[in-house]
Amino acid sequence: HAKRQGKNNFQIYGSYVRGMTNGNLKLETLMHKALEQQELLLLYQPQMDAKTNTIYGVEGLIRWNNDELGMVSPQEFIPVAEETGLIVPIGEWVIRTACKQNKEWQQKGLSPIVVSVNLSIRQFYQSDLIEKIDAILKETQLDPCFLELEITESMAMHADTAIVILTELKKLGVKIAIDDFGTGYSSLNYLKRFPIDHLKVDRSFVKDIQVDDDRDIITTIIALGHNLKMKVIAEGVETKEQVAFLKKAKCDILQGYYYSKPLDSKMIEEMLLHQS
Ligand code: C2E
Ligand code: MG
Ligand code: MG
Ligand code: MG
């Protein structure tokens, strides 16, 4: 049954595979080699402090560059990686790469920023997640307060287990963000019990900021976050009107094409150099 569901998922995401026979298998085979052949890369999108207009942090976003397929979007291959279990080593690579890179920026004397990474559901419920992250932090010697982990609302659906995992992660000293907030299942009761640092307002709410109802939703989410002692991040910020509204609404951190697309590490370094 799970396999069937996975296939359906894949058909939704894997647009280009529709024309292939056995597309799933093919993608799987190619993905197995992606890690060892160094076809994966991590880009970083700046997150701006709304008050100071300086870089608060960057979100690591994975890319897969394959000879045969070209650039494959994470929305296409992450679901397949989830299904096959490849997400575990890939996810570990993402965390290690982000931590290593952040430490390198710090060692170059750039002003310290937070790097966030997206966790997939399988990774989040992996029994040795805490040990692995702890080991990576020790190995890279990154101060845990400069690593942030993003999970989505729906990943926290097994609330009691999720609270245990999040509490353990917080003990390591890392930060936690709820991604795509407002789009999934959410219980305010659990939200209150979760040790969360940041709420990321989903792009869909930011997109329609000219619509009164959506403004109300954003204003409400910001108030909710602040009441729960969280900072609020808006994602998908594209226009100066959105920036103006979000600043006025006291949104703490802004992320989106208005400021920058995801960039390679060199370009982030340039940006950091110019602001210090
Ligand atoms: P997300 O975590 O919600 O990431 C935000 C997505 O919105 C990114 O797409 C980013 O490039 C895009 N974006 C940023 N600013 C704007 C904007 O102003 N306008 C628009 N239209 N889009 C914007 P991307 O990089 O294609 O990633 C898509 C999703 O794939 C991510 O959504 C995340 O769920 C997943 N993903 C990416 N990297 C990883 C990873 O390393 N591990 C896992 N498990 N998932 C990942
Ligand atoms: Mg994210
Ligand atoms: Mg998001
Ligand atoms: Mg999103």
Short mmCIF file of C-alpha atoms and ligand atoms in Angstrom, two decimals:
data_model
loop_
_atom_site.label_atom_id
_atom_site.label_comp_id
_atom_site.label_asym_id
_atom_site.label_seq_id
_atom_site.Cartn_x
_atom_site.Cartn_y
_atom_site.Cartn_z
CA HIS A 1 0.00 0.00 0.00
CA ALA A 2 2.80 2.35 0.93
CA LYS A 3 4.46 1.67 -2.37
CA ARG A 4 1.31 2.53 -4.23
CA GLN A 5 0.98 5.78 -2.37
CA GLY A 6 4.60 6.55 -3.13
CA LYS A 7 3.97 6.02 -6.80
CA ASN A 8 1.08 8.43 -6.73
CA ASN A 9 3.21 10.98 -5.00
CA PHE A 10 5.83 10.53 -7.58
CA GLN A 11 3.43 11.08 -10.45
CA ILE A 12 2.42 14.37 -8.92
CA TYR A 13 5.97 15.61 -8.49
CA GLY A 14 7.96 13.94 -11.24
CA SER A 15 6.72 15.78 -14.29
CA TYR A 16 9.52 14.84 -16.65
CA VAL A 17 9.42 11.19 -15.66
CA ARG A 18 5.95 10.78 -17.08
CA GLY A 19 7.42 10.11 -20.49
CA MET A 20 9.79 7.41 -19.24
CA THR A 21 8.99 3.80 -18.62
CA ASN A 22 10.04 2.67 -15.18
CA GLY A 23 10.81 6.27 -14.36
CA ASN A 24 10.77 5.67 -10.67
CA LEU A 25 13.32 2.90 -10.88
CA LYS A 26 15.53 4.91 -13.18
CA LEU A 27 15.48 7.91 -10.89
CA GLU A 28 16.20 5.63 -7.97
CA THR A 29 19.21 4.10 -9.70
CA LEU A 30 20.62 7.48 -10.68
CA MET A 31 19.98 8.85 -7.20
CA HIS A 32 21.96 6.03 -5.61
CA LYS A 33 25.03 7.34 -7.41
CA ALA A 34 24.28 10.99 -6.78
CA LEU A 35 25.93 11.10 -3.39
CA GLU A 36 29.16 9.28 -4.22
CA GLN A 37 29.53 11.06 -7.54
CA GLN A 38 29.09 14.42 -5.86
CA GLU A 39 26.12 15.49 -7.93
CA LEU A 40 24.37 17.07 -4.97
CA LEU A 41 24.92 20.65 -3.98
CA LEU A 42 23.55 22.91 -1.35
CA LEU A 43 22.50 26.47 -2.15
CA TYR A 44 21.77 29.05 0.53
CA GLN A 45 18.99 31.64 0.57
CA PRO A 46 19.50 34.72 2.78
CA GLN A 47 17.03 35.48 5.55
CA MET A 48 16.98 39.16 6.43
CA ASP A 49 16.50 40.67 9.86
CA ALA A 50 13.53 42.99 9.25
CA LYS A 51 14.79 45.59 11.73
CA THR A 52 18.44 45.86 10.77
CA ASN A 53 18.26 44.78 7.12
CA THR A 54 21.26 42.53 7.68
CA ILE A 55 21.51 38.80 7.08
CA TYR A 56 20.12 36.87 10.05
CA GLY A 57 20.71 33.48 8.50
CA VAL A 58 20.54 31.34 5.38
CA GLU A 59 18.34 28.38 4.48
CA GLY A 60 20.15 25.48 2.86
CA LEU A 61 18.27 24.20 -0.20
CA ILE A 62 19.42 21.05 -1.96
CA ARG A 63 20.00 20.73 -5.71
CA TRP A 64 20.74 17.64 -7.77
CA ASN A 65 22.69 18.13 -10.95
CA ASN A 66 22.69 14.96 -13.02
CA ASP A 67 24.37 14.51 -16.44
CA GLU A 68 21.38 12.77 -17.92
CA LEU A 69 18.49 14.53 -16.20
CA GLY A 70 19.95 17.98 -15.78
CA MET A 71 18.99 19.97 -12.72
CA VAL A 72 16.34 18.07 -10.74
CA SER A 73 14.22 20.02 -8.28
CA PRO A 74 13.97 18.81 -4.67
CA GLN A 75 10.21 18.71 -5.08
CA GLU A 76 10.77 15.95 -7.63
CA PHE A 77 13.46 13.85 -5.99
CA ILE A 78 12.89 14.28 -2.25
CA PRO A 79 9.65 12.23 -2.36
CA VAL A 80 11.49 9.42 -4.16
CA ALA A 81 14.37 9.63 -1.71
CA GLU A 82 11.83 9.44 1.11
CA GLU A 83 10.27 6.34 -0.37
CA THR A 84 13.54 4.50 -0.92
CA GLY A 85 15.16 5.55 2.34
CA LEU A 86 17.94 7.37 0.48
CA ILE A 87 16.75 10.50 2.25
CA VAL A 88 18.62 9.38 5.35
CA PRO A 89 22.17 9.53 3.92
CA ILE A 90 21.19 12.50 1.73
CA GLY A 91 19.77 14.35 4.72
CA GLU A 92 22.89 13.63 6.70
CA TRP A 93 24.98 15.03 3.86
CA VAL A 94 22.85 18.18 3.90
CA ILE A 95 23.33 18.74 7.64
CA ARG A 96 27.06 18.05 7.49
CA THR A 97 27.55 20.31 4.45
CA ALA A 98 25.59 23.16 6.06
CA CYS A 99 27.45 22.91 9.37
CA LYS A 100 30.86 22.66 7.71
CA GLN A 101 30.11 25.65 5.50
CA ASN A 102 28.83 27.77 8.36
CA LYS A 103 31.91 26.97 10.44
CA GLU A 104 34.09 27.92 7.47
CA TRP A 105 32.37 31.32 7.16
CA GLN A 106 32.94 31.92 10.85
CA GLN A 107 36.59 30.91 10.62
CA LYS A 108 37.01 33.49 7.87
CA GLY A 109 35.93 36.11 10.39
CA LEU A 110 32.53 36.86 8.85
CA SER A 111 29.78 37.85 11.26
CA PRO A 112 28.12 34.66 12.50
CA ILE A 113 24.78 33.64 11.00
CA VAL A 114 22.36 30.78 11.51
CA VAL A 115 22.14 28.07 8.84
CA SER A 116 18.86 26.21 8.60
CA VAL A 117 18.19 22.86 6.96
CA ASN A 118 14.97 21.08 6.06
CA LEU A 119 14.32 17.72 7.69
CA SER A 120 12.16 15.17 5.92
CA ILE A 121 9.64 13.13 7.87
CA ARG A 122 11.61 9.89 7.62
CA GLN A 123 14.72 11.64 8.86
CA PHE A 124 12.85 13.27 11.71
CA TYR A 125 11.55 9.96 13.04
CA GLN A 126 14.86 8.10 12.44
CA SER A 127 15.85 6.62 15.79
CA ASP A 128 19.44 7.87 15.73
CA LEU A 129 18.67 11.42 14.52
CA ILE A 130 19.83 13.07 17.75
CA GLU A 131 23.11 11.10 17.89
CA LYS A 132 23.84 11.87 14.26
CA ILE A 133 23.28 15.60 14.62
CA ASP A 134 25.30 15.65 17.82
CA ALA A 135 28.14 13.84 16.04
CA ILE A 136 28.06 16.25 13.09
CA LEU A 137 28.15 19.27 15.41
CA LYS A 138 31.17 17.82 17.22
CA GLU A 139 32.90 16.84 13.99
CA THR A 140 32.44 20.28 12.40
CA GLN A 141 32.83 22.16 15.70
CA LEU A 142 29.93 24.43 14.86
CA ASP A 143 28.31 26.01 17.90
CA PRO A 144 24.82 24.40 17.94
CA CYS A 145 23.08 27.78 18.26
CA PHE A 146 24.07 28.45 14.63
CA LEU A 147 22.18 25.42 13.31
CA GLU A 148 18.43 25.49 12.78
CA LEU A 149 16.23 22.55 11.80
CA GLU A 150 13.01 23.04 9.83
CA ILE A 151 10.13 20.65 10.15
CA THR A 152 6.61 21.03 8.79
CA GLU A 153 3.39 20.99 10.79
CA SER A 154 2.30 17.66 9.36
CA MET A 155 5.58 16.04 10.43
CA ALA A 156 4.67 16.77 14.04
CA MET A 157 1.39 14.90 13.76
CA HIS A 158 2.55 12.14 16.10
CA ALA A 159 2.59 14.84 18.70
CA ASP A 160 3.85 12.98 21.74
CA THR A 161 6.77 11.44 19.89
CA ALA A 162 7.47 14.74 18.16
CA ILE A 163 7.68 16.55 21.48
CA VAL A 164 10.23 14.02 22.77
CA ILE A 165 12.38 14.40 19.64
CA LEU A 166 12.13 18.21 19.61
CA THR A 167 12.99 18.39 23.30
CA GLU A 168 16.08 16.24 22.73
CA LEU A 169 17.09 18.44 19.81
CA LYS A 170 16.67 21.57 21.92
CA LYS A 171 18.94 20.01 24.56
CA LEU A 172 21.67 19.88 21.91
CA GLY A 173 21.29 23.64 21.62
CA VAL A 174 20.01 23.86 18.04
CA LYS A 175 17.09 26.00 16.89
CA ILE A 176 13.79 24.67 15.58
CA ALA A 177 11.49 26.19 12.97
CA ILE A 178 8.05 25.15 11.79
CA ASP A 179 8.10 25.43 7.98
CA ASP A 180 5.13 26.21 5.69
CA PHE A 181 3.11 27.25 8.71
CA GLY A 182 -0.61 27.61 8.09
CA THR A 183 -0.88 24.98 5.37
CA GLY A 184 -0.97 21.76 7.37
CA TYR A 185 -2.56 20.15 10.31
CA SER A 186 -1.97 22.20 13.40
CA SER A 187 -3.19 22.06 16.92
CA LEU A 188 -2.58 25.21 18.89
CA ASN A 189 -2.40 23.07 21.97
CA TYR A 190 0.59 21.16 20.64
CA LEU A 191 2.18 24.26 19.22
CA LYS A 192 2.26 25.63 22.74
CA ARG A 193 3.98 22.52 24.03
CA PHE A 194 6.56 22.29 21.26
CA PRO A 195 9.93 23.92 21.92
CA ILE A 196 9.92 26.00 18.74
CA ASP A 197 11.99 29.10 18.00
CA HIS A 198 10.56 30.18 14.65
CA LEU A 199 7.32 30.05 12.72
CA LYS A 200 7.73 30.32 8.97
CA VAL A 201 4.59 31.76 7.40
CA ASP A 202 3.90 29.87 4.21
CA ARG A 203 4.53 31.63 0.92
CA SER A 204 0.87 31.26 -0.10
CA PHE A 205 -0.19 33.82 2.53
CA VAL A 206 2.56 36.25 1.58
CA LYS A 207 1.69 35.94 -2.09
CA ASP A 208 -1.78 37.39 -1.76
CA ILE A 209 -0.95 40.20 0.61
CA GLN A 210 -3.12 42.59 -1.39
CA VAL A 211 -6.15 40.51 -0.34
CA ASP A 212 -7.57 41.73 2.95
CA ASP A 213 -8.36 38.26 4.29
CA ASP A 214 -4.83 37.04 3.76
CA ARG A 215 -3.46 40.12 5.48
CA ASP A 216 -5.56 39.23 8.47
CA ILE A 217 -4.18 35.71 8.46
CA ILE A 218 -0.57 36.92 8.40
CA THR A 219 -1.21 39.46 11.13
CA THR A 220 -2.81 36.73 13.21
CA ILE A 221 0.05 34.26 12.68
CA ILE A 222 2.58 36.93 13.66
CA ALA A 223 0.61 37.70 16.83
CA LEU A 224 0.30 33.99 17.61
CA GLY A 225 4.03 33.46 17.19
CA HIS A 226 4.92 36.42 19.36
CA ASN A 227 2.48 35.34 22.07
CA LEU A 228 4.21 31.96 22.13
CA LYS A 229 7.61 33.72 22.36
CA MET A 230 8.60 32.70 18.85
CA LYS A 231 10.02 34.78 16.06
CA VAL A 232 8.18 34.83 12.79
CA ILE A 233 9.79 34.35 9.38
CA ALA A 234 7.93 35.18 6.17
CA GLU A 235 8.87 33.08 3.15
CA GLY A 236 8.38 33.89 -0.52
CA VAL A 237 8.74 37.65 -0.11
CA GLU A 238 8.92 39.03 -3.65
CA THR A 239 7.74 42.65 -3.72
CA LYS A 240 8.44 45.88 -1.89
CA GLU A 241 4.75 46.11 -0.99
CA GLN A 242 5.04 42.78 0.81
CA VAL A 243 8.19 43.96 2.59
CA ALA A 244 6.45 47.15 3.72
CA PHE A 245 3.41 45.31 4.99
CA LEU A 246 5.41 42.62 6.78
CA LYS A 247 7.67 45.16 8.46
CA LYS A 248 4.67 47.15 9.63
CA ALA A 249 3.13 43.93 10.95
CA LYS A 250 6.32 43.34 12.97
CA CYS A 251 7.39 40.22 11.14
CA ASP A 252 10.91 39.47 12.41
CA ILE A 253 12.69 37.84 9.48
CA LEU A 254 12.09 38.09 5.73
CA GLN A 255 13.10 35.57 3.07
CA GLY A 256 12.39 35.57 -0.64
CA TYR A 257 13.36 36.59 -4.15
CA TYR A 258 12.92 40.27 -3.25
CA TYR A 259 16.20 39.94 -1.35
CA SER A 260 17.83 37.03 -3.10
CA LYS A 261 17.37 33.66 -4.76
CA PRO A 262 19.24 30.71 -3.26
CA LEU A 263 22.95 31.29 -3.93
CA ASP A 264 26.13 29.25 -3.81
CA SER A 265 28.40 29.55 -0.79
CA LYS A 266 30.84 31.90 -2.53
CA MET A 267 28.10 34.43 -3.23
CA ILE A 268 26.84 34.26 0.34
CA GLU A 269 30.39 34.93 1.46
CA GLU A 270 30.47 38.03 -0.74
CA MET A 271 27.22 39.27 0.77
CA LEU A 272 28.51 38.71 4.30
CA LEU A 273 31.76 40.48 3.46
CA HIS A 274 29.90 43.54 2.24
CA GLN A 275 27.71 43.88 5.28
CA SER A 276 30.44 43.61 7.93
P1 C2E B 1 10.80 25.11 1.57
O1 C2E B 1 11.64 24.57 2.68
O2 C2E B 1 9.51 25.73 1.95
O3 C2E B 1 11.75 26.11 0.80
C1 C2E B 1 11.33 27.27 0.19
C2 C2E B 1 11.21 27.11 -1.33
O4 C2E B 1 10.69 28.30 -1.88
C3 C2E B 1 12.54 26.88 -2.02
O5 C2E B 1 12.28 26.06 -3.15
C4 C2E B 1 12.93 28.29 -2.45
O6 C2E B 1 13.84 28.31 -3.51
C5 C2E B 1 11.59 28.83 -2.83
N1 C2E B 1 11.53 30.30 -2.72
C6 C2E B 1 12.25 31.11 -1.93
N2 C2E B 1 11.90 32.39 -2.07
C7 C2E B 1 10.90 32.41 -2.99
C8 C2E B 1 10.11 33.47 -3.57
O7 C2E B 1 10.26 34.64 -3.28
N3 C2E B 1 9.18 33.09 -4.49
C9 C2E B 1 8.98 31.79 -4.85
N4 C2E B 1 8.06 31.51 -5.76
N5 C2E B 1 9.72 30.77 -4.32
C10 C2E B 1 10.66 31.08 -3.40
P2 C2E B 1 13.20 24.81 -3.51
O8 C2E B 1 14.64 25.13 -3.26
O9 C2E B 1 12.82 24.33 -4.86
O10 C2E B 1 12.76 23.74 -2.43
C11 C2E B 1 11.45 23.23 -2.43
C12 C2E B 1 11.20 22.38 -1.22
O11 C2E B 1 12.00 21.21 -1.24
C13 C2E B 1 11.53 23.08 0.09
O12 C2E B 1 10.48 23.93 0.50
C14 C2E B 1 11.70 21.88 1.00
O13 C2E B 1 10.46 21.41 1.46
C15 C2E B 1 12.31 20.84 0.07
N6 C2E B 1 13.78 20.81 0.27
C16 C2E B 1 14.74 21.62 -0.22
N7 C2E B 1 15.96 21.26 0.21
C17 C2E B 1 15.77 20.21 1.04
C18 C2E B 1 16.65 19.37 1.81
O14 C2E B 1 17.88 19.55 1.88
N8 C2E B 1 16.06 18.35 2.53
C19 C2E B 1 14.70 18.12 2.49
N9 C2E B 1 14.22 17.11 3.23
N10 C2E B 1 13.87 18.90 1.79
C20 C2E B 1 14.38 19.92 1.06
MG MG B 2 12.25 25.24 4.45
MG MG B 3 8.87 26.72 3.55
MG MG B 4 6.93 26.54 1.30
#
